Short mmCIF file of C-alpha atoms and ligand atoms in Angstrom, two decimals:
data_model
loop_
_atom_site.label_atom_id
_atom_site.label_comp_id
_atom_site.label_asym_id
_atom_site.label_seq_id
_atom_site.Cartn_x
_atom_site.Cartn_y
_atom_site.Cartn_z
CA MET U 1 -12.95 -17.46 36.30
CA ALA U 2 -12.16 -17.49 32.59
CA PRO U 3 -14.97 -18.44 30.55
CA PRO U 4 -15.18 -21.94 31.39
CA ALA U 5 -12.72 -24.15 28.74
CA LEU U 6 -14.10 -26.11 25.79
CA GLN U 7 -13.45 -29.77 26.29
CA TRP U 8 -13.37 -30.18 22.16
CA CYS U 9 -10.81 -28.59 20.01
CA PRO U 10 -12.26 -25.94 17.58
CA ASP U 11 -11.47 -26.05 13.38
CA TRP U 12 -8.55 -22.65 13.73
CA THR U 13 -8.83 -21.85 10.33
CA PRO U 14 -6.42 -19.28 9.06
CA GLU U 15 -8.12 -16.44 9.52
CA HIS U 16 -8.95 -17.29 13.01
CA ARG U 17 -5.01 -18.34 13.38
CA ARG U 18 -3.94 -14.69 12.33
CA ALA U 19 -5.71 -12.57 14.91
CA ILE U 20 -4.99 -15.28 17.72
CA ASP U 21 -1.27 -13.88 16.63
CA LEU U 22 -2.00 -10.73 15.83
CA PHE U 23 -3.79 -10.65 19.91
CA ALA U 24 0.04 -12.31 20.67
CA ASP U 25 1.71 -9.02 19.38
CA LYS U 26 -0.64 -6.98 21.17
CA ARG U 27 -1.63 -5.52 18.24
CA ASN U 28 -5.69 -3.84 18.34
CA LEU U 29 -7.98 -5.57 16.76
CA PHE U 30 -10.58 -5.61 14.82
CA VAL U 31 -12.80 -8.75 13.91
CA THR U 32 -15.19 -9.43 11.28
CA GLY U 33 -17.85 -12.67 9.12
CA SER U 34 -20.54 -13.67 8.43
CA ALA U 35 -22.91 -14.88 11.13
CA GLY U 36 -21.14 -18.47 12.40
CA THR U 37 -17.78 -17.43 11.16
CA GLY U 38 -16.79 -18.26 14.92
CA LYS U 39 -16.24 -14.72 16.02
CA THR U 40 -18.02 -15.74 19.74
CA LEU U 41 -15.94 -19.10 19.61
CA LEU U 42 -13.07 -17.01 19.02
CA LEU U 43 -13.68 -14.09 21.54
CA ASN U 44 -13.74 -16.69 24.32
CA HIS U 45 -10.12 -18.37 23.11
CA LEU U 46 -8.51 -14.70 23.60
CA ILE U 47 -10.05 -13.34 26.91
CA SER U 48 -8.27 -16.89 28.13
CA LEU U 49 -5.50 -16.17 26.51
CA ALA U 50 -5.83 -12.57 28.10
CA GLY U 51 -4.16 -13.35 31.10
CA THR U 52 -5.57 -11.95 34.13
CA VAL U 53 -4.18 -8.67 35.30
CA GLY U 54 -6.17 -5.30 33.54
CA VAL U 55 -8.88 -7.30 31.40
CA HIS U 56 -11.81 -6.14 30.92
CA CYS U 57 -14.65 -8.13 28.66
CA THR U 58 -16.99 -5.66 27.50
CA ALA U 59 -20.27 -6.16 25.44
CA LEU U 60 -23.20 -3.18 23.67
CA THR U 61 -25.73 -5.35 25.56
CA GLY U 62 -25.90 -7.02 29.04
CA LEU U 63 -27.31 -10.09 27.77
CA ALA U 64 -23.59 -10.62 25.00
CA ALA U 65 -21.77 -9.16 27.94
CA LEU U 66 -23.30 -11.91 30.52
CA ASN U 67 -21.51 -14.41 28.08
CA ILE U 68 -18.27 -13.70 28.12
CA ARG U 69 -18.63 -12.99 31.57
CA GLY U 70 -18.05 -9.41 31.17
CA THR U 71 -20.31 -5.81 31.70
CA THR U 72 -21.71 -3.72 29.50
CA LEU U 73 -19.12 -1.24 27.65
CA HIS U 74 -20.91 2.05 29.49
CA LYS U 75 -20.99 0.63 33.20
CA PHE U 76 -17.35 -0.16 32.20
CA ALA U 77 -16.35 2.79 31.07
CA GLY U 78 -18.40 4.65 34.28
CA CYS U 79 -20.04 7.70 32.32
CA GLY U 80 -24.11 6.97 32.00
CA LEU U 81 -24.70 7.72 28.52
CA ALA U 82 -22.26 9.31 28.34
CA ARG U 83 -24.09 13.09 27.70
CA GLY U 84 -21.22 15.88 28.02
CA ASP U 85 -17.87 16.23 25.61
CA ALA U 86 -15.14 13.66 26.67
CA ASP U 87 -13.62 16.22 30.12
CA TYR U 88 -17.15 17.00 31.06
CA LEU U 89 -16.90 13.40 31.91
CA PHE U 90 -13.42 13.68 32.63
CA ARG U 91 -14.24 16.03 35.41
CA ASN U 92 -16.85 13.96 36.61
CA MET U 93 -15.40 10.68 36.67
CA SER U 94 -15.06 8.19 40.42
CA TYR U 95 -12.02 7.48 41.16
CA CYS U 96 -12.61 3.98 40.97
CA THR U 97 -13.25 4.58 37.89
CA LYS U 98 -10.50 5.77 36.66
CA GLY U 99 -8.51 4.20 38.16
CA ARG U 100 -10.38 1.26 36.30
CA TRP U 101 -9.39 2.90 33.24
CA ARG U 102 -5.38 3.43 34.23
CA SER U 103 -5.09 -0.22 35.08
CA ALA U 104 -6.60 -1.59 31.56
CA ARG U 105 -4.47 -3.91 29.57
CA VAL U 106 -6.85 -5.27 27.47
CA LEU U 107 -10.59 -4.60 26.28
CA PHE U 108 -12.21 -6.90 24.07
CA ILE U 109 -15.50 -5.93 23.33
CA ASP U 110 -18.03 -7.52 21.33
CA GLU U 111 -21.25 -7.45 19.29
CA VAL U 112 -19.56 -4.11 17.53
CA SER U 113 -21.79 -3.02 15.27
CA MET U 114 -23.89 -1.90 18.03
CA LEU U 115 -21.10 0.63 18.79
CA ASP U 116 -21.67 4.10 16.93
CA ALA U 117 -19.00 6.15 16.14
CA ASP U 118 -19.98 9.46 18.12
CA PHE U 119 -19.31 7.25 21.85
CA PHE U 120 -15.80 5.43 20.00
CA GLU U 121 -14.26 8.52 19.80
CA LYS U 122 -15.22 9.93 23.01
CA LEU U 123 -14.00 6.86 24.75
CA ASP U 124 -10.94 7.31 23.33
CA ARG U 125 -10.24 11.06 23.83
CA LEU U 126 -11.50 9.96 27.43
CA ALA U 127 -8.60 7.38 27.76
CA ARG U 128 -5.61 9.07 26.26
CA ARG U 129 -6.79 12.12 28.78
CA VAL U 130 -6.96 9.30 31.84
CA ARG U 131 -4.35 8.11 31.09
CA MET U 132 -2.53 10.81 29.87
CA SER U 133 -1.40 9.01 26.77
CA PRO U 134 -2.19 11.53 24.04
CA HIS U 135 -0.52 10.16 21.37
CA GLU U 136 -2.21 6.74 21.23
CA LEU U 137 -5.21 4.90 20.37
CA PHE U 138 -6.98 4.28 23.38
CA GLY U 139 -4.23 5.74 25.48
CA GLY U 140 -2.96 2.42 25.16
CA ILE U 141 -4.77 0.16 26.17
CA GLN U 142 -5.02 -3.34 23.58
CA LEU U 143 -8.95 -2.94 21.73
CA VAL U 144 -9.56 -6.33 20.22
CA MET U 145 -13.47 -5.38 19.27
CA VAL U 146 -15.19 -8.11 16.98
CA GLY U 147 -18.78 -7.90 15.63
CA ASP U 148 -20.20 -8.03 11.75
CA PHE U 149 -21.88 -4.65 10.68
CA PHE U 150 -24.23 -6.50 8.60
CA GLN U 151 -26.08 -7.13 11.97
CA LEU U 152 -27.64 -5.36 14.41
CA PRO U 153 -26.40 -1.33 13.80
CA PRO U 154 -26.42 1.36 16.29
CA VAL U 155 -29.11 1.45 19.73
CA GLY U 156 -31.47 4.73 18.92
CA GLN U 157 -31.14 6.10 15.39
CA VAL U 158 -30.63 9.35 15.89
CA ALA U 159 -27.56 11.30 16.01
CA MET U 160 -26.77 13.49 19.39
CA ASP U 161 -25.13 16.33 17.06
CA GLY U 162 -28.29 17.95 17.01
CA SER U 163 -28.15 17.08 13.73
CA GLY U 164 -31.07 15.21 13.44
CA GLY U 165 -29.31 12.77 10.72
CA GLN U 166 -28.53 9.61 11.69
CA LYS U 167 -25.90 7.90 14.24
CA ARG U 168 -22.65 7.18 11.99
CA MET U 169 -21.47 3.78 12.50
CA LEU U 170 -18.45 2.99 14.31
CA PHE U 171 -16.32 2.34 10.89
CA GLU U 172 -17.12 5.84 9.73
CA SER U 173 -15.24 6.99 12.92
CA PRO U 174 -11.52 8.41 11.43
CA ALA U 175 -10.12 7.01 14.69
CA PHE U 176 -10.98 3.74 13.78
CA ARG U 177 -10.07 2.96 10.79
CA ASP U 178 -6.98 4.88 8.35
CA ASP U 179 -8.72 5.08 5.24
CA GLY U 180 -5.10 6.11 4.30
CA VAL U 181 -5.47 9.39 3.89
CA CYS U 182 -4.11 12.27 6.34
CA LYS U 183 -6.62 14.39 8.42
CA ILE U 184 -6.26 16.63 11.10
CA LEU U 185 -9.51 16.35 13.10
CA PRO U 186 -10.76 18.46 14.59
CA HIS U 187 -10.70 18.87 18.66
CA GLU U 188 -14.17 18.17 20.09
CA ASP U 189 -14.65 22.24 21.10
CA CYS U 190 -13.85 23.51 17.97
CA ALA U 191 -16.90 25.35 16.18
CA PRO U 192 -17.52 23.02 12.79
CA ASP U 193 -15.90 25.73 10.18
CA ASN U 194 -12.58 24.90 12.13
CA LEU U 195 -13.10 21.71 10.17
CA ALA U 196 -10.19 20.63 7.28
CA LEU U 197 -9.35 17.59 6.30
CA VAL U 198 -6.75 17.68 4.25
CA GLY U 199 -5.97 15.65 0.82
CA ASP U 200 -9.49 13.82 1.21
CA PRO U 201 -10.56 14.72 -2.12
CA LEU U 202 -14.44 14.89 -0.23
CA HIS U 203 -13.60 18.13 1.62
CA ARG U 204 -11.22 19.66 -1.01
CA ASP U 205 -13.80 22.38 -1.35
CA ARG U 206 -13.94 23.36 2.36
CA LYS U 207 -10.38 23.85 2.30
CA ALA U 208 -10.22 26.39 -0.67
CA ASP U 209 -12.30 28.33 2.18
CA LEU U 210 -9.73 28.58 4.45
CA LYS U 211 -7.38 31.14 4.61
CA PRO U 212 -3.41 30.27 2.80
CA VAL U 213 -2.27 31.25 5.77
CA THR U 214 -3.91 28.69 7.83
CA VAL U 215 -3.65 25.79 4.77
CA ARG U 216 0.31 26.61 5.47
CA MET U 217 0.01 25.54 9.08
CA LEU U 218 -1.22 22.85 8.95
CA LEU U 219 0.46 21.50 6.32
CA ALA U 220 4.07 22.84 8.68
CA ALA U 221 2.16 21.39 11.09
CA ILE U 222 1.92 17.84 10.00
CA ASN U 223 5.43 18.16 8.05
CA ALA U 224 6.75 18.45 12.09
CA TRP U 225 4.13 15.53 13.55
CA CYS U 226 4.84 12.78 10.69
CA LEU U 227 8.23 10.88 9.82
CA LYS U 228 7.97 11.56 6.13
CA PRO U 229 6.93 14.75 4.71
CA PHE U 230 3.86 14.89 4.06
CA GLU U 231 1.92 15.78 0.15
CA GLU U 232 -1.29 16.33 -1.09
CA THR U 233 -1.69 13.56 -3.40
CA THR U 234 0.42 11.56 -1.13
CA ASN U 235 -1.27 8.62 0.44
CA TYR U 236 -0.09 9.34 3.60
CA HIS U 237 -0.87 6.46 6.35
CA HIS U 238 -1.37 7.88 9.42
CA PHE U 239 -3.70 10.83 10.53
CA ILE U 240 -3.74 13.88 13.31
CA ASP U 241 -5.41 12.94 15.59
CA TYR U 242 -8.39 14.97 16.89
CA HIS U 243 -6.92 17.20 19.48
CA GLY U 244 -4.27 18.15 17.30
CA GLN U 245 -1.63 17.43 19.44
CA ALA U 246 0.62 14.21 17.64
CA PRO U 247 -0.36 11.80 15.02
CA CYS U 248 -2.48 8.42 15.81
CA MET U 249 0.07 5.68 14.81
CA GLU U 250 -1.55 2.92 15.80
CA ALA U 251 -3.67 0.29 13.08
CA ILE U 252 -5.88 -1.46 14.53
CA GLU U 253 -5.69 -4.43 12.49
CA MET U 254 -8.34 -6.14 10.55
CA VAL U 255 -9.16 -9.70 10.44
CA LYS U 256 -12.21 -11.36 8.11
CA LEU U 257 -13.72 -14.69 9.21
CA THR U 258 -14.82 -16.67 6.33
CA LYS U 259 -15.97 -20.04 6.86
CA VAL U 260 -19.31 -20.51 8.06
CA PHE U 261 -19.40 -23.42 10.39
CA ARG U 262 -23.01 -22.76 11.53
CA GLN U 263 -24.30 -23.57 8.67
CA LYS U 264 -23.08 -26.64 6.55
CA GLU U 265 -25.54 -26.30 3.10
CA PRO U 266 -23.53 -24.32 0.63
CA GLU U 267 -27.13 -23.49 -1.08
CA LEU U 268 -28.02 -21.79 3.13
CA VAL U 269 -24.84 -20.51 2.95
CA GLY U 270 -25.16 -18.52 -0.56
CA LEU U 271 -29.23 -17.46 0.17
CA LEU U 272 -27.73 -16.18 3.60
CA GLU U 273 -25.20 -13.90 2.72
CA ALA U 274 -27.02 -12.75 -0.49
CA VAL U 275 -29.79 -11.69 2.12
CA ARG U 276 -26.36 -10.04 4.11
CA LEU U 277 -25.14 -7.94 0.77
CA GLY U 278 -29.03 -6.90 0.12
CA ARG U 279 -28.21 -8.59 -3.21
CA VAL U 280 -31.21 -11.26 -3.23
CA GLU U 281 -31.54 -12.35 -6.46
CA ARG U 282 -35.01 -14.96 -8.71
CA ARG U 283 -32.94 -17.69 -7.35
CA HIS U 284 -32.23 -16.71 -3.94
CA LEU U 285 -36.31 -15.86 -3.58
CA ASP U 286 -36.79 -19.07 -5.06
CA VAL U 287 -35.37 -20.67 -2.09
CA LEU U 288 -37.61 -17.97 0.13
CA ASP U 289 -40.00 -19.21 -0.99
CA ALA U 290 -40.01 -22.83 -1.19
CA LEU U 291 -38.85 -22.20 2.66
CA GLN U 292 -43.12 -21.69 3.03
CA ARG U 293 -43.59 -24.95 3.67
CA PRO U 294 -44.68 -25.56 7.60
CA LEU U 295 -41.67 -27.60 8.78
CA ASP U 296 -41.25 -31.33 9.44
CA ALA U 297 -41.03 -31.28 13.04
CA ASP U 298 -42.28 -33.80 15.72
CA ASP U 299 -41.98 -33.04 19.51
CA ILE U 300 -39.78 -30.57 19.14
CA ARG U 301 -41.87 -27.38 17.03
CA PRO U 302 -40.02 -24.87 16.04
CA THR U 303 -39.41 -21.30 17.53
CA LYS U 304 -40.71 -18.41 15.85
CA LEU U 305 -38.52 -15.40 16.09
CA TYR U 306 -40.78 -11.61 16.71
CA PRO U 307 -39.18 -8.60 16.25
CA LEU U 308 -41.24 -7.40 19.53
CA ASN U 309 -41.29 -8.47 23.65
CA SER U 310 -44.85 -8.59 23.23
CA MET U 311 -45.44 -10.63 21.34
CA VAL U 312 -43.12 -13.42 22.18
CA ASP U 313 -44.85 -13.75 25.71
CA ALA U 314 -47.85 -13.86 24.57
CA GLU U 315 -47.02 -16.84 22.45
CA ASN U 316 -45.27 -18.01 25.69
CA ALA U 317 -47.52 -17.78 27.86
CA ARG U 318 -50.85 -18.61 25.50
CA ARG U 319 -48.50 -22.25 24.61
CA LEU U 320 -47.71 -22.96 28.28
CA ALA U 321 -50.99 -23.00 28.81
CA GLY U 322 -53.29 -25.09 25.54
CA GLU U 323 -53.09 -28.46 25.51
CA GLU U 324 -49.49 -29.46 24.28
CA CYS U 325 -48.18 -29.45 27.47
CA SER U 326 -49.85 -31.82 30.31
CA GLY U 327 -49.19 -32.61 34.24
CA PRO U 328 -48.85 -29.58 36.63
CA PRO U 329 -46.76 -27.13 35.83
CA VAL U 330 -43.05 -27.23 37.78
CA THR U 331 -41.70 -23.39 39.24
CA TYR U 332 -38.18 -23.26 39.48
CA GLU U 333 -37.62 -19.60 41.26
CA ALA U 334 -33.86 -18.39 41.25
CA LEU U 335 -31.43 -17.77 43.93
CA ASP U 336 -30.20 -14.88 43.31
CA ALA U 337 -26.95 -13.22 46.25
CA GLY U 338 -24.99 -9.95 45.91
CA LYS U 339 -24.96 -6.36 46.56
CA GLN U 340 -26.13 -3.79 45.23
CA PRO U 341 -25.88 -2.17 42.43
CA ASP U 342 -24.00 -5.39 40.68
CA LEU U 343 -27.06 -7.59 41.35
CA LYS U 344 -29.64 -4.93 40.05
CA TYR U 345 -27.57 -4.82 36.87
CA LEU U 346 -27.41 -8.94 36.39
CA ILE U 347 -30.44 -9.48 37.15
CA LYS U 348 -31.55 -6.96 34.35
CA ASN U 349 -29.22 -8.21 31.90
CA CYS U 350 -29.68 -12.16 32.71
CA PRO U 351 -31.24 -14.11 30.17
CA ALA U 352 -32.49 -16.45 33.68
CA ALA U 353 -35.95 -15.57 34.92
CA GLU U 354 -36.62 -14.47 38.04
CA ILE U 355 -39.23 -17.81 37.98
CA LEU U 356 -39.56 -20.26 34.96
CA VAL U 357 -42.26 -22.30 34.29
CA LEU U 358 -41.81 -26.26 32.71
CA ARG U 359 -44.39 -28.33 32.42
CA VAL U 360 -44.12 -31.26 30.29
CA GLY U 361 -44.33 -30.95 26.12
CA ALA U 362 -43.10 -27.68 27.35
CA GLN U 363 -40.81 -26.29 24.06
CA VAL U 364 -37.49 -25.10 25.94
CA ILE U 365 -34.06 -22.60 24.36
CA HIS U 366 -30.40 -23.80 26.07
CA THR U 367 -29.27 -20.45 27.08
CA VAL U 368 -25.98 -21.24 27.37
CA ASN U 369 -22.68 -23.32 25.35
CA HIS U 370 -22.39 -26.74 26.54
CA PRO U 371 -18.83 -27.18 27.80
CA SER U 372 -18.94 -30.21 27.19
CA HIS U 373 -20.81 -31.20 24.28
CA PRO U 374 -20.57 -28.90 21.18
CA ASP U 375 -24.42 -29.96 19.92
CA VAL U 376 -26.30 -28.27 23.01
CA VAL U 377 -25.08 -24.02 23.17
CA ASN U 378 -26.82 -21.26 23.30
CA GLY U 379 -29.56 -21.20 20.89
CA SER U 380 -30.55 -25.29 21.27
CA ARG U 381 -34.50 -26.33 21.50
CA GLY U 382 -35.71 -29.22 22.72
CA VAL U 383 -39.09 -30.48 24.96
CA VAL U 384 -39.52 -30.79 28.24
CA THR U 385 -39.60 -34.89 28.65
CA GLY U 386 -40.39 -35.14 31.61
CA PHE U 387 -38.81 -34.75 35.11
CA THR U 388 -36.11 -36.49 37.20
CA PRO U 389 -37.24 -37.39 41.11
CA ASP U 390 -34.90 -34.40 42.15
CA GLY U 391 -36.83 -32.05 40.25
CA LEU U 392 -35.34 -31.43 38.23
CA PRO U 393 -36.19 -31.03 34.13
CA ARG U 394 -35.23 -33.99 30.93
CA VAL U 395 -35.09 -32.38 27.87
CA LYS U 396 -35.19 -34.06 24.38
CA TYR U 397 -32.33 -32.01 21.84
CA ALA U 398 -32.14 -32.73 18.72
CA ALA U 399 -28.30 -34.12 19.26
CA CYS U 400 -29.96 -35.80 22.99
CA SER U 401 -31.04 -35.75 25.33
CA MET U 402 -30.20 -34.28 29.22
CA ASP U 403 -31.41 -34.01 32.48
CA VAL U 404 -30.36 -30.00 32.54
CA VAL U 405 -28.97 -28.74 35.84
CA THR U 406 -28.83 -25.16 37.33
CA HIS U 407 -26.86 -22.91 35.92
CA ARG U 408 -24.31 -19.73 37.91
CA TRP U 409 -24.14 -17.11 36.54
CA ASP U 410 -21.32 -14.76 37.31
CA HIS U 411 -21.19 -10.35 37.60
CA CYS U 412 -17.28 -10.46 37.91
CA PRO U 413 -15.27 -7.18 38.14
CA SER U 414 -13.24 -8.93 35.41
CA PRO U 415 -13.35 -11.97 33.54
CA HIS U 416 -10.14 -13.65 35.49
CA SER U 417 -11.66 -12.38 39.11
CA THR U 418 -13.11 -15.10 41.64
CA ALA U 419 -14.57 -12.49 42.91
CA VAL U 420 -17.98 -12.82 42.00
CA THR U 421 -20.37 -10.10 43.19
CA ALA U 422 -23.77 -11.13 42.21
CA SER U 423 -24.76 -14.24 40.94
CA ARG U 424 -28.44 -15.30 39.49
CA THR U 425 -28.48 -19.53 40.10
CA GLN U 426 -30.89 -20.84 37.75
CA LEU U 427 -31.45 -23.31 34.95
CA PRO U 428 -30.50 -22.02 31.46
CA LEU U 429 -33.36 -23.22 29.44
CA ARG U 430 -35.88 -20.64 28.88
CA LEU U 431 -40.07 -21.43 26.73
CA GLY U 432 -38.69 -21.94 23.48
CA TRP U 433 -41.62 -21.57 21.22
CA SER U 434 -40.63 -17.97 20.73
CA ILE U 435 -38.12 -14.91 21.72
CA SER U 436 -37.41 -11.80 20.13
CA ILE U 437 -35.24 -11.69 17.37
CA HIS U 438 -32.28 -8.87 18.79
CA ARG U 439 -32.18 -11.67 21.91
CA SER U 440 -31.46 -14.75 19.72
CA GLN U 441 -28.30 -12.59 18.24
CA GLY U 442 -25.19 -15.00 18.32
CA MET U 443 -27.62 -18.08 18.55
CA SER U 444 -28.04 -21.65 16.76
CA ILE U 445 -31.09 -22.39 16.37
CA ASP U 446 -31.75 -25.67 15.33
CA PHE U 447 -35.76 -25.17 14.47
CA LEU U 448 -37.19 -21.68 13.38
CA GLU U 449 -39.40 -19.83 11.62
CA VAL U 450 -39.08 -16.44 10.84
CA PHE U 451 -42.00 -13.65 9.84
CA LEU U 452 -40.41 -11.89 7.37
CA ASP U 453 -43.59 -10.04 6.33
CA LYS U 454 -42.30 -7.83 9.96
CA ILE U 455 -38.92 -7.00 10.35
CA PHE U 456 -38.20 -3.37 10.48
CA GLY U 457 -34.42 -2.40 9.61
CA ASP U 458 -31.85 -3.06 8.34
CA GLY U 459 -29.57 -6.11 9.21
CA MET U 460 -32.99 -7.44 10.89
CA ALA U 461 -33.59 -10.31 8.31
CA TYR U 462 -30.96 -11.36 8.00
CA VAL U 463 -29.65 -11.72 12.04
CA ALA U 464 -33.44 -13.72 11.76
CA LEU U 465 -32.86 -16.00 9.04
CA SER U 466 -28.98 -16.89 9.74
CA ARG U 467 -29.71 -18.54 12.85
CA SER U 468 -30.38 -21.41 11.32
CA THR U 469 -28.34 -23.99 11.34
CA SER U 470 -30.49 -26.24 8.22
CA LEU U 471 -32.41 -25.79 5.84
CA ALA U 472 -34.64 -28.55 7.07
CA GLY U 473 -34.79 -26.76 10.07
CA LEU U 474 -36.12 -23.65 8.69
CA ARG U 475 -39.56 -21.76 7.81
CA VAL U 476 -40.32 -18.43 6.65
CA HIS U 477 -43.37 -16.19 6.81
CA SER U 478 -44.18 -13.41 4.89
CA SER U 479 -45.97 -11.72 1.47
CA HIS U 480 -43.96 -11.54 -1.77
CA VAL U 481 -42.90 -7.93 -1.10
CA LEU U 482 -39.60 -9.32 0.09
CA LEU U 483 -36.96 -7.94 -2.42
CA GLU U 484 -38.12 -4.10 -0.29
CA ARG U 485 -36.97 -5.54 3.28
CA LEU U 486 -33.90 -7.93 1.83
CA THR U 487 -31.48 -4.76 1.92
CA ALA U 488 -28.38 -3.57 3.50
CA ASN U 489 -26.99 0.05 4.42
CA PRO U 490 -24.77 0.70 1.52
CA ALA U 491 -22.44 2.31 3.63
CA VAL U 492 -21.84 -1.87 5.62
CA VAL U 493 -21.86 -2.68 2.05
CA ALA U 494 -18.68 0.02 0.95
CA PHE U 495 -16.59 -0.47 4.18
CA ASP U 496 -16.57 -4.49 3.36
CA GLU U 497 -15.62 -4.12 0.42
CA SER U 498 -13.11 -1.62 1.42
CA MET U 499 -11.66 -4.67 3.57
N1 ATP F 501 -12.94 -23.18 14.51
C1 ATP F 501 -14.65 -23.18 14.28
N2 ATP F 501 -13.93 -25.13 14.78
C2 ATP F 501 -15.24 -25.29 14.84
N3 ATP F 501 -17.00 -24.69 14.92
C3 ATP F 501 -16.96 -23.29 14.79
C4 ATP F 501 -15.74 -23.07 14.39
N4 ATP F 501 -16.01 -21.86 15.04
C5 ATP F 501 -17.22 -21.38 15.00
N5 ATP F 501 -17.79 -22.80 15.39
C6 ATP F 501 -18.96 -23.03 15.66
O1 ATP F 501 -20.29 -22.27 14.87
C7 ATP F 501 -21.56 -21.89 15.53
C8 ATP F 501 -21.54 -20.67 15.08
O2 ATP F 501 -20.04 -19.70 16.27
P1 ATP F 501 -20.02 -19.17 16.95
O3 ATP F 501 -21.54 -19.02 17.66
O4 ATP F 501 -18.87 -18.63 17.45
O5 ATP F 501 -20.58 -17.76 15.94
P2 ATP F 501 -20.46 -15.64 15.83
O6 ATP F 501 -19.88 -15.41 14.19
O7 ATP F 501 -19.88 -15.24 16.41
O8 ATP F 501 -21.94 -16.07 14.92
P3 ATP F 501 -23.12 -14.51 15.32
O9 ATP F 501 -21.98 -13.58 14.30
O10 ATP F 501 -24.01 -14.73 14.91
O11 ATP F 501 -22.64 -14.11 16.40
C9 ATP F 501 -21.15 -22.70 17.09
O12 ATP F 501 -22.14 -23.23 17.05
C10 ATP F 501 -19.20 -22.70 17.31
O13 ATP F 501 -19.60 -24.06 17.54
#
C-alpha cells in the first residue's frame, strides 16, 4: 500500500516538476529547500510514482519513517549501529539483508540532514560490495534524498574516527557531491599517510609529502580511468572512488525548492529565512520582540515547543488534570497486531500512544495528514469539544470540526507492500499543550509558543519557529540574548551558497 493518495492537487512549481522529471529519468536526487517548501509532499508523490518492486522508503528517525510508511535507514541497511568497516559489516550481514540490498531499485531517504557522511560512505561501500557493482554509487540503486541541512543535524556530535571532532555532515562527503575536483580517496583500511588528494588546493601541501613516483603512479591511474587526460589544474568532473578502482560517474542531481507554502506572509517568510541562514538583523529582532505578546487564542490554546521531553510530559499531564478540562477522562487503548520484532519497532516509533486519555477541553494535535482535508495536517491544532455516542472525540480545528476516527499505522516490508507485518490502530491525536522540538520536525502548527532561551544547537530555533503557519499564531518567549542563539552552521551556509 502506497502512502494515501491526496484528493487535492498540489500546486507543483517548476522546481518540483524538475525533480519529478529527474526521478522519472532514474537520476540520483537530492531535494532540499527551506521548511515548508513541499519536500515531504514531493517525496510522497515520488514514492507513489516509484512502482512496487525494490522500492525502499527510509528516514533517519522512526517517526519520519512511519510518515512515509517506511523504516529507519539503519533498519533497512541491516547493520545495527554500523560499527566496524564495510568488510566487517558485509561478512556479518544476514542472507535476508543481502537479498534486500541486491533487489533494491530505489532508496528514498528522508530527513537526510541527520545522516552523517561516515555512515553514508559506509553504506555506499557496502552497497557496492553486496551488489557486486564496485563502480556505481550505492551499487546502482537510485537514491532519492530529501532534507534541509539547516534543520536538525546528525544525532551524536562526535565523529567515529576517534579524532574527537564533530561528525562530518553529509554534504562534506565526496561521495555525496562531486565538487569538480579530481580526487583519490583512500580505501578505508588505508593509513591516513596514504591519503592523496590530487588537484585540491587545500591538499596540495600533502601532495608534496608524496614521493614523485607515487604521484606519477596516481596520475597515470587517473588518466587510465578518466575519459580525458587529467591535468592538475583542470576542474575535472569525475573522482576516483575510494576503493581506488574506478571513477564514480554518477552525479547526484541537486534540486532546491524555493517557494514556501507553509507560510503566506512575506514578513514571516523573511524572518524565517534570516533565522535559517543565521543572518538575523535588527529588523528581524524587532519582529521577534513584537511576537513576545500573548496569543489571541479562544478555546484552541497554543502548543508550547520545548527542547526536552521531560518538560513536555509534565506540562501535558498537569494541564489534562487541570481546570480547563471538564468531564470524566475517556481512555483510548491502541490496538496492536503483528509479529515481533516488527511490532516492537513500530510501537517505539509510532506517534500514537498506547494509552491516550482525553477530556472535554483537552488540547490536541493531529498526527497525520488528512487525506481529503488539506487544512487538517500532521501538526494541526484542535480542542476536544465532546464525544460522539460511539465514543469518538469531536475536535474543533481552526479550519473545521470533525469526529476523529482511528488511523492505522502499518509496518510493511516496502511502502507498496500489502503484507503488513505489524500495525497499531489508535486515534491520530496527541495531547497538544506542548510537544518537543524534535518531534515537531515536519509539522505545520497553527498556534505555537516557542521558548528560544532553552534552545541549544544549530538549526533548533529554525525548526521550532518554522513550524508556525502565521504571525498571528506564533508567540516567542526569549530574553534579549537572541542573536547568539540564532546561528547557522557556516559549513551549511557555504554548501547552500555553492548549490
Ligand atoms: N506544491 C504545493 N502546493 C500546495 N501546498 C503545498 C505544496 N507543497 C507544500 N504544500 C503545503 O505546505 C505545507 C508544508 O509542506 P511540507 O511538509 O511538504 O514541507 P517541507 O518542505 O517538507 O517542510 P519541513 O522541512 O518543515 O518538513 C503542507 O501543509 C503542504 O500541504
